[in-house]
């Protein structure tokens, strides 16, 4: 594994980092122009840069111990390099000249668990490019470019939540995002509460194809209702005349937006937990993006002392659950839930947040 010293032959010229995100409420609402409430993860991705001086791009991921080299008139092979190349090309498209670079990446954001390691990579890359080349780029525009890198270069047709969260959220607050206007503001977490995130250990295999299917269903529901996007439906009764499964898909999105808006008013931790539970039920029954392991993990988390509510977080079909807990009770609640969950053969659930002490010490990527 290469250190920055050995990769750059000295110090890099720029160095930036960005977090992943955990979404507390507002799932599958971003591509419906709706609302969401993510927080930043304590885990971050770091990107260091320097001019390569040899006419080639060289990307190195110390997490994967993988190296990619390509000439400026060709492209990086699909993989971690696509995200970085996408950011570089899109910055060039903004009129900034980017010289051939050496790019070093390291992350402890868990990959494939729904904490947006890809957005963290894009946002950290753009921050490092902004630092090196000293061009003007505000944090919202940065998020938009990061989202385009994901769509056009990594070929994932995502909404804007992950990149907005990585660019603008912090660990101590929820970031309210309006995906249509990109209006955003930090809001306090419920008083005396903290979050835990527990990975189910189930990889998100169907996420890509089912994600696109859900997007198409939402677009069809909007067309039938004569609205630009489901965000424009504020009365859940309006979806009741839609044919199935569009009725249930639209009902999830419309009620989820209402849950976010209620939570934003500053509800108690108990009420916030109820809204999270209702979100999970809606994702499971109406949106059909849960799996039995996530349902079970949420049940086990809710059964622990001090847990106000729990839901799957991210796109679903595997990945992680997030729970809101009384301050000081999160780690113990997660351990107790996992002790039950992992009793079944082959299960490898684990705590992602709060970052377990031994992982913190080793700065271990998970
Ligand atoms: P994750 O869980 O990071 O794959 C996906 C989308 C988001 C959002 C959520 C569902 C990507 C990269 N991101 O998140 O834009 O739509 O699902 O709320 O696909």
Coordinates of C-alpha atoms and ligand atoms in Angstrom, one line a residue, residues 21 23 26-31 114-116 118 150 156-163 204 211 313-316, ligand 1:
X21 CA -24.2 10.6 4.8
X23 CA -30.4 9.9 5.9
X26 CA -37.0 11.5 3.5
X27 CA -36.2 8.3 1.5
X28 CA -36.7 8.1 -2.3
X29 CA -38.0 11.7 -2.2
X30 CA -35.0 13.4 -3.9
X31 CA -35.8 12.3 -7.4
X114 CA -25.9 3.0 1.9
X115 CA -23.7 5.7 3.4
X116 CA -22.8 7.3 0.1
X118 CA -19.4 7.6 -3.9
X150 CA -22.2 10.1 -10.7
X156 CA -25.9 5.8 -11.6
X157 CA -29.1 7.7 -12.2
X158 CA -29.2 9.2 -8.6
X159 CA -31.0 12.2 -7.1
X160 CA -29.1 15.1 -5.4
X161 CA -29.4 14.1 -1.8
X162 CA -26.1 12.4 -1.3
X163 CA -23.9 15.1 -2.9
X204 CA -27.6 -4.2 -2.1
X211 CA -34.2 1.9 -8.1
X313 CA -31.6 4.1 5.4
X314 CA -30.6 4.7 1.8
X315 CA -32.1 3.1 -1.3
X316 CA -32.9 -0.2 0.5
Ligands
LIG1 P1 -27.9 5.3 -1.8 O1 -28.5 4.6 -0.6 O2 -26.7 6.0 -1.4 O3 -27.7 4.4 -2.9 C1 -29.8 6.3 -3.3 C2 -29.6 7.5 -4.2 C3 -30.1 8.8 -3.5 C4 -31.5 8.6 -3.0 C5 -31.6 7.3 -2.1 C6 -33.0 7.0 -1.7 C7 -27.6 6.9 -5.4 C8 -26.1 7.1 -5.6 N1 -28.2 7.6 -4.5 O4 -28.9 6.4 -2.2 O5 -30.1 9.8 -4.4 O6 -32.5 8.5 -4.0 O7 -31.1 6.2 -2.9 O8 -33.5 8.0 -0.8 O9 -28.2 6.1 -6.1

